[in-house]
Amino acid sequence: MAVLTGDALLALAFENMTVVSSGLVSPERTVRAVIELAKAIGTKGLVAGQVIDLSSEGLNPEVAGIERLEFIHLHKTAALLEAAAVIGVIMGGGTDEEMEKLRKYARCIGLLFQVVDDILDVTKSTEELGKITGKDAIAGKLTYEACL
């Protein structure tokens, strides 16, 4: 059910970008935005990051290294935040310069989010965070805490 829900939400995103914005945003900008989202979630974005994330479970963090962990986060969390920011600029009529500035900013925020999430996962309780802590360590996931 979760996979189907994700599929439905993804289709809805493309529908909203194209049908809802029709007449409000130029076709050229709409196509650029669709391409941006497709790249962020596809084999060069989220899918690539998830494949490396899953294949990294159980690896020795010292062997896997911080570069592998950053690849994962750049292609998952950062890619999605980057796409959200860039699509907003595209659909809102922003310039290429504005788009690149927000792209860099969102990428940094994505990495920062993951660093903070990894730290909180080992320093806070389930009650404090409102989510189960320690899951990454149990699953053998690469984390900043484990790699450093």
JSON list of C-alpha atoms in Angstrom, two decimals:
[
{"chain": "A", "resi": 1, "resn": "MET", "atom": "CA", "xyz": [0.00, 0.00, 0.00]},
{"chain": "A", "resi": 2, "resn": "ALA", "atom": "CA", "xyz": [2.86, 2.39, 0.79]},
{"chain": "A", "resi": 3, "resn": "VAL", "atom": "CA", "xyz": [4.42, 1.87, -2.64]},
{"chain": "A", "resi": 4, "resn": "LEU", "atom": "CA", "xyz": [1.07, 2.46, -4.35]},
{"chain": "A", "resi": 5, "resn": "THR", "atom": "CA", "xyz": [0.52, 5.59, -2.29]},
{"chain": "A", "resi": 6, "resn": "GLY", "atom": "CA", "xyz": [3.95, 6.86, -3.35]},
{"chain": "A", "resi": 7, "resn": "ASP", "atom": "CA", "xyz": [3.16, 6.09, -6.98]},
{"chain": "A", "resi": 8, "resn": "ALA", "atom": "CA", "xyz": [-0.15, 7.95, -6.72]},
{"chain": "A", "resi": 9, "resn": "LEU", "atom": "CA", "xyz": [1.46, 11.00, -5.11]},
{"chain": "A", "resi": 10, "resn": "LEU", "atom": "CA", "xyz": [4.16, 11.06, -7.76]},
{"chain": "A", "resi": 11, "resn": "ALA", "atom": "CA", "xyz": [1.58, 10.97, -10.55]},
{"chain": "A", "resi": 12, "resn": "LEU", "atom": "CA", "xyz": [-0.37, 13.70, -8.76]},
{"chain": "A", "resi": 13, "resn": "ALA", "atom": "CA", "xyz": [2.75, 15.89, -8.64]},
{"chain": "A", "resi": 14, "resn": "PHE", "atom": "CA", "xyz": [3.15, 15.70, -12.42]},
{"chain": "A", "resi": 15, "resn": "GLU", "atom": "CA", "xyz": [-0.57, 16.29, -12.90]},
{"chain": "A", "resi": 16, "resn": "ASN", "atom": "CA", "xyz": [-0.50, 19.38, -10.70]},
{"chain": "A", "resi": 17, "resn": "MET", "atom": "CA", "xyz": [2.57, 20.73, -12.44]},
{"chain": "A", "resi": 18, "resn": "THR", "atom": "CA", "xyz": [1.00, 20.40, -15.87]},
{"chain": "A", "resi": 19, "resn": "VAL", "atom": "CA", "xyz": [-2.79, 20.56, -15.64]},
{"chain": "A", "resi": 20, "resn": "VAL", "atom": "CA", "xyz": [-3.25, 22.92, -12.69]},
{"chain": "A", "resi": 21, "resn": "SER", "atom": "CA", "xyz": [-0.61, 25.36, -13.92]},
{"chain": "A", "resi": 22, "resn": "SER", "atom": "CA", "xyz": [-1.91, 25.32, -17.52]},
{"chain": "A", "resi": 23, "resn": "GLY", "atom": "CA", "xyz": [-2.47, 28.89, -18.64]},
{"chain": "A", "resi": 24, "resn": "LEU", "atom": "CA", "xyz": [-0.64, 30.26, -15.59]},
{"chain": "A", "resi": 25, "resn": "VAL", "atom": "CA", "xyz": [2.87, 29.12, -16.48]},
{"chain": "A", "resi": 26, "resn": "SER", "atom": "CA", "xyz": [4.40, 29.02, -19.94]},
{"chain": "A", "resi": 27, "resn": "PRO", "atom": "CA", "xyz": [4.68, 25.58, -21.55]},
{"chain": "A", "resi": 28, "resn": "GLU", "atom": "CA", "xyz": [8.47, 26.01, -21.73]},
{"chain": "A", "resi": 29, "resn": "ARG", "atom": "CA", "xyz": [8.73, 26.58, -17.99]},
{"chain": "A", "resi": 30, "resn": "THR", "atom": "CA", "xyz": [6.38, 23.71, -17.27]},
{"chain": "A", "resi": 31, "resn": "VAL", "atom": "CA", "xyz": [8.53, 21.34, -19.32]},
{"chain": "A", "resi": 32, "resn": "ARG", "atom": "CA", "xyz": [11.68, 22.55, -17.51]},
{"chain": "A", "resi": 33, "resn": "ALA", "atom": "CA", "xyz": [9.99, 21.93, -14.17]},
{"chain": "A", "resi": 34, "resn": "VAL", "atom": "CA", "xyz": [8.83, 18.45, -15.17]},
{"chain": "A", "resi": 35, "resn": "ILE", "atom": "CA", "xyz": [12.37, 17.59, -16.32]},
{"chain": "A", "resi": 36, "resn": "GLU", "atom": "CA", "xyz": [13.79, 18.89, -13.03]},
{"chain": "A", "resi": 37, "resn": "LEU", "atom": "CA", "xyz": [11.44, 16.69, -10.99]},
{"chain": "A", "resi": 38, "resn": "ALA", "atom": "CA", "xyz": [12.02, 13.65, -13.19]},
{"chain": "A", "resi": 39, "resn": "LYS", "atom": "CA", "xyz": [15.80, 13.97, -12.78]},
{"chain": "A", "resi": 40, "resn": "ALA", "atom": "CA", "xyz": [15.51, 14.44, -9.02]},
{"chain": "A", "resi": 41, "resn": "ILE", "atom": "CA", "xyz": [13.47, 11.28, -8.50]},
{"chain": "A", "resi": 42, "resn": "GLY", "atom": "CA", "xyz": [14.93, 9.11, -11.26]},
{"chain": "A", "resi": 43, "resn": "THR", "atom": "CA", "xyz": [18.05, 7.07, -11.81]},
{"chain": "A", "resi": 44, "resn": "LYS", "atom": "CA", "xyz": [20.33, 10.09, -11.41]},
{"chain": "A", "resi": 45, "resn": "GLY", "atom": "CA", "xyz": [18.63, 11.25, -8.20]},
{"chain": "A", "resi": 46, "resn": "LEU", "atom": "CA", "xyz": [16.50, 9.57, -5.56]},
{"chain": "A", "resi": 47, "resn": "VAL", "atom": "CA", "xyz": [16.65, 6.11, -7.12]},
{"chain": "A", "resi": 48, "resn": "ALA", "atom": "CA", "xyz": [20.46, 6.22, -7.34]},
{"chain": "A", "resi": 49, "resn": "GLY", "atom": "CA", "xyz": [20.73, 7.35, -3.74]},
{"chain": "A", "resi": 50, "resn": "GLN", "atom": "CA", "xyz": [18.33, 4.68, -2.52]},
{"chain": "A", "resi": 51, "resn": "VAL", "atom": "CA", "xyz": [20.18, 1.91, -4.39]},
{"chain": "A", "resi": 52, "resn": "ILE", "atom": "CA", "xyz": [23.49, 2.92, -2.82]},
{"chain": "A", "resi": 53, "resn": "ASP", "atom": "CA", "xyz": [21.80, 3.35, 0.58]},
{"chain": "A", "resi": 54, "resn": "LEU", "atom": "CA", "xyz": [20.33, -0.16, 0.49]},
{"chain": "A", "resi": 55, "resn": "SER", "atom": "CA", "xyz": [23.54, -1.72, -0.83]},
{"chain": "A", "resi": 56, "resn": "SER", "atom": "CA", "xyz": [25.52, 0.01, 1.93]},
{"chain": "A", "resi": 57, "resn": "GLU", "atom": "CA", "xyz": [23.62, -1.54, 4.83]},
{"chain": "A", "resi": 58, "resn": "GLY", "atom": "CA", "xyz": [25.97, -3.49, 7.04]},
{"chain": "A", "resi": 59, "resn": "LEU", "atom": "CA", "xyz": [29.15, -2.09, 5.52]},
{"chain": "A", "resi": 60, "resn": "ASN", "atom": "CA", "xyz": [31.88, -0.98, 7.87]},
{"chain": "A", "resi": 61, "resn": "PRO", "atom": "CA", "xyz": [31.44, 2.82, 7.99]},
{"chain": "A", "resi": 62, "resn": "GLU", "atom": "CA", "xyz": [35.20, 3.36, 8.01]},
{"chain": "A", "resi": 63, "resn": "VAL", "atom": "CA", "xyz": [35.52, 1.34, 4.79]},
{"chain": "A", "resi": 64, "resn": "ALA", "atom": "CA", "xyz": [32.42, 2.79, 3.12]},
{"chain": "A", "resi": 65, "resn": "GLY", "atom": "CA", "xyz": [33.51, 6.32, 3.96]},
{"chain": "A", "resi": 66, "resn": "ILE", "atom": "CA", "xyz": [31.96, 9.73, 4.21]},
{"chain": "A", "resi": 67, "resn": "GLU", "atom": "CA", "xyz": [31.99, 10.16, 0.41]},
{"chain": "A", "resi": 68, "resn": "ARG", "atom": "CA", "xyz": [29.56, 7.26, -0.01]},
{"chain": "A", "resi": 69, "resn": "LEU", "atom": "CA", "xyz": [27.32, 8.65, 2.72]},
{"chain": "A", "resi": 70, "resn": "GLU", "atom": "CA", "xyz": [27.31, 12.09, 1.11]},
{"chain": "A", "resi": 71, "resn": "PHE", "atom": "CA", "xyz": [26.48, 10.53, -2.26]},
{"chain": "A", "resi": 72, "resn": "ILE", "atom": "CA", "xyz": [23.44, 8.92, -0.64]},
{"chain": "A", "resi": 73, "resn": "HIS", "atom": "CA", "xyz": [22.25, 12.14, 0.97]},
{"chain": "A", "resi": 74, "resn": "LEU", "atom": "CA", "xyz": [22.97, 14.31, -2.06]},
{"chain": "A", "resi": 75, "resn": "HIS", "atom": "CA", "xyz": [20.91, 11.98, -4.22]},
{"chain": "A", "resi": 76, "resn": "LYS", "atom": "CA", "xyz": [18.03, 11.52, -1.76]},
{"chain": "A", "resi": 77, "resn": "THR", "atom": "CA", "xyz": [17.21, 14.26, 0.73]},
{"chain": "A", "resi": 78, "resn": "ALA", "atom": "CA", "xyz": [19.24, 17.02, -0.95]},
{"chain": "A", "resi": 79, "resn": "ALA", "atom": "CA", "xyz": [17.96, 16.14, -4.43]},
{"chain": "A", "resi": 80, "resn": "LEU", "atom": "CA", "xyz": [14.35, 16.39, -3.32]},
{"chain": "A", "resi": 81, "resn": "LEU", "atom": "CA", "xyz": [14.83, 19.69, -1.49]},
{"chain": "A", "resi": 82, "resn": "GLU", "atom": "CA", "xyz": [16.81, 21.00, -4.45]},
{"chain": "A", "resi": 83, "resn": "ALA", "atom": "CA", "xyz": [14.04, 20.02, -6.87]},
{"chain": "A", "resi": 84, "resn": "ALA", "atom": "CA", "xyz": [11.38, 21.69, -4.71]},
{"chain": "A", "resi": 85, "resn": "ALA", "atom": "CA", "xyz": [13.35, 24.94, -4.58]},
{"chain": "A", "resi": 86, "resn": "VAL", "atom": "CA", "xyz": [14.32, 24.95, -8.25]},
{"chain": "A", "resi": 87, "resn": "ILE", "atom": "CA", "xyz": [10.83, 24.04, -9.47]},
{"chain": "A", "resi": 88, "resn": "GLY", "atom": "CA", "xyz": [9.45, 26.94, -7.47]},
{"chain": "A", "resi": 89, "resn": "VAL", "atom": "CA", "xyz": [11.88, 29.30, -9.20]},
{"chain": "A", "resi": 90, "resn": "ILE", "atom": "CA", "xyz": [11.10, 27.86, -12.62]},
{"chain": "A", "resi": 91, "resn": "MET", "atom": "CA", "xyz": [7.32, 27.95, -12.21]},
{"chain": "A", "resi": 92, "resn": "GLY", "atom": "CA", "xyz": [7.47, 31.37, -10.56]},
{"chain": "A", "resi": 93, "resn": "GLY", "atom": "CA", "xyz": [9.35, 32.94, -13.46]},
{"chain": "A", "resi": 94, "resn": "GLY", "atom": "CA", "xyz": [12.74, 33.28, -11.77]},
{"chain": "A", "resi": 95, "resn": "THR", "atom": "CA", "xyz": [16.04, 33.70, -13.55]},
{"chain": "A", "resi": 96, "resn": "ASP", "atom": "CA", "xyz": [18.69, 31.06, -14.14]},
{"chain": "A", "resi": 97, "resn": "GLU", "atom": "CA", "xyz": [20.92, 32.87, -11.65]},
{"chain": "A", "resi": 98, "resn": "GLU", "atom": "CA", "xyz": [18.21, 32.70, -8.97]},
{"chain": "A", "resi": 99, "resn": "MET", "atom": "CA", "xyz": [17.65, 29.05, -9.78]},
{"chain": "A", "resi": 100, "resn": "GLU", "atom": "CA", "xyz": [21.32, 28.16, -9.31]},
{"chain": "A", "resi": 101, "resn": "LYS", "atom": "CA", "xyz": [21.57, 30.08, -6.05]},
{"chain": "A", "resi": 102, "resn": "LEU", "atom": "CA", "xyz": [18.56, 28.26, -4.64]},
{"chain": "A", "resi": 103, "resn": "ARG", "atom": "CA", "xyz": [19.84, 24.94, -6.00]},
{"chain": "A", "resi": 104, "resn": "LYS", "atom": "CA", "xyz": [23.07, 25.32, -4.01]},
{"chain": "A", "resi": 105, "resn": "TYR", "atom": "CA", "xyz": [21.23, 26.52, -0.91]},
{"chain": "A", "resi": 106, "resn": "ALA", "atom": "CA", "xyz": [18.74, 23.61, -0.98]},
{"chain": "A", "resi": 107, "resn": "ARG", "atom": "CA", "xyz": [21.55, 21.09, -1.52]},
{"chain": "A", "resi": 108, "resn": "CYS", "atom": "CA", "xyz": [23.32, 22.39, 1.59]},
{"chain": "A", "resi": 109, "resn": "ILE", "atom": "CA", "xyz": [20.09, 22.32, 3.59]},
{"chain": "A", "resi": 110, "resn": "GLY", "atom": "CA", "xyz": [19.56, 18.68, 2.52]},
{"chain": "A", "resi": 111, "resn": "LEU", "atom": "CA", "xyz": [23.00, 17.67, 3.78]},
{"chain": "A", "resi": 112, "resn": "LEU", "atom": "CA", "xyz": [22.56, 19.69, 6.97]},
{"chain": "A", "resi": 113, "resn": "PHE", "atom": "CA", "xyz": [19.21, 18.03, 7.60]},
{"chain": "A", "resi": 114, "resn": "GLN", "atom": "CA", "xyz": [20.83, 14.60, 7.42]},
{"chain": "A", "resi": 115, "resn": "VAL", "atom": "CA", "xyz": [23.70, 15.56, 9.74]},
{"chain": "A", "resi": 116, "resn": "VAL", "atom": "CA", "xyz": [21.24, 16.88, 12.33]},
{"chain": "A", "resi": 117, "resn": "ASP", "atom": "CA", "xyz": [18.97, 13.84, 11.89]},
{"chain": "A", "resi": 118, "resn": "ASP", "atom": "CA", "xyz": [21.90, 11.47, 12.46]},
{"chain": "A", "resi": 119, "resn": "ILE", "atom": "CA", "xyz": [23.00, 13.37, 15.58]},
{"chain": "A", "resi": 120, "resn": "LEU", "atom": "CA", "xyz": [19.49, 13.49, 17.03]},
{"chain": "A", "resi": 121, "resn": "ASP", "atom": "CA", "xyz": [19.06, 9.78, 16.36]},
{"chain": "A", "resi": 122, "resn": "VAL", "atom": "CA", "xyz": [21.87, 8.97, 18.81]},
{"chain": "A", "resi": 123, "resn": "THR", "atom": "CA", "xyz": [21.46, 11.81, 21.33]},
{"chain": "A", "resi": 124, "resn": "LYS", "atom": "CA", "xyz": [17.69, 12.04, 21.85]},
{"chain": "A", "resi": 125, "resn": "SER", "atom": "CA", "xyz": [15.01, 9.66, 23.02]},
{"chain": "A", "resi": 126, "resn": "THR", "atom": "CA", "xyz": [12.05, 8.31, 21.09]},
{"chain": "A", "resi": 127, "resn": "GLU", "atom": "CA", "xyz": [9.80, 10.45, 23.27]},
{"chain": "A", "resi": 128, "resn": "GLU", "atom": "CA", "xyz": [11.77, 13.62, 22.57]},
{"chain": "A", "resi": 129, "resn": "LEU", "atom": "CA", "xyz": [11.80, 13.12, 18.80]},
{"chain": "A", "resi": 130, "resn": "GLY", "atom": "CA", "xyz": [8.38, 11.58, 18.37]},
{"chain": "A", "resi": 131, "resn": "LYS", "atom": "CA", "xyz": [9.88, 8.79, 16.28]},
{"chain": "A", "resi": 132, "resn": "ILE", "atom": "CA", "xyz": [11.78, 5.62, 17.04]},
{"chain": "A", "resi": 133, "resn": "THR", "atom": "CA", "xyz": [15.46, 6.36, 17.56]},
{"chain": "A", "resi": 134, "resn": "GLY", "atom": "CA", "xyz": [18.40, 4.05, 16.88]},
{"chain": "A", "resi": 135, "resn": "LYS", "atom": "CA", "xyz": [16.79, 2.44, 13.80]},
{"chain": "A", "resi": 136, "resn": "ASP", "atom": "CA", "xyz": [19.71, 3.36, 11.55]},
{"chain": "A", "resi": 137, "resn": "ALA", "atom": "CA", "xyz": [22.27, 1.67, 13.82]},
{"chain": "A", "resi": 138, "resn": "ILE", "atom": "CA", "xyz": [20.11, -1.44, 14.12]},
{"chain": "A", "resi": 139, "resn": "ALA", "atom": "CA", "xyz": [19.73, -1.62, 10.33]},
{"chain": "A", "resi": 140, "resn": "GLY", "atom": "CA", "xyz": [23.47, -1.08, 9.82]},
{"chain": "A", "resi": 141, "resn": "LYS", "atom": "CA", "xyz": [22.89, 2.13, 7.87]},
{"chain": "A", "resi": 142, "resn": "LEU", "atom": "CA", "xyz": [25.67, 4.57, 7.14]},
{"chain": "A", "resi": 143, "resn": "THR", "atom": "CA", "xyz": [25.36, 7.68, 9.27]},
{"chain": "A", "resi": 144, "resn": "TYR", "atom": "CA", "xyz": [27.54, 10.70, 9.90]},
{"chain": "A", "resi": 145, "resn": "GLU", "atom": "CA", "xyz": [27.98, 9.61, 13.50]},
{"chain": "A", "resi": 146, "resn": "ALA", "atom": "CA", "xyz": [29.20, 6.17, 12.42]},
{"chain": "A", "resi": 147, "resn": "CYS", "atom": "CA", "xyz": [31.53, 7.49, 9.70]},
{"chain": "A", "resi": 148, "resn": "LEU", "atom": "CA", "xyz": [33.28, 10.08, 11.85]}
]
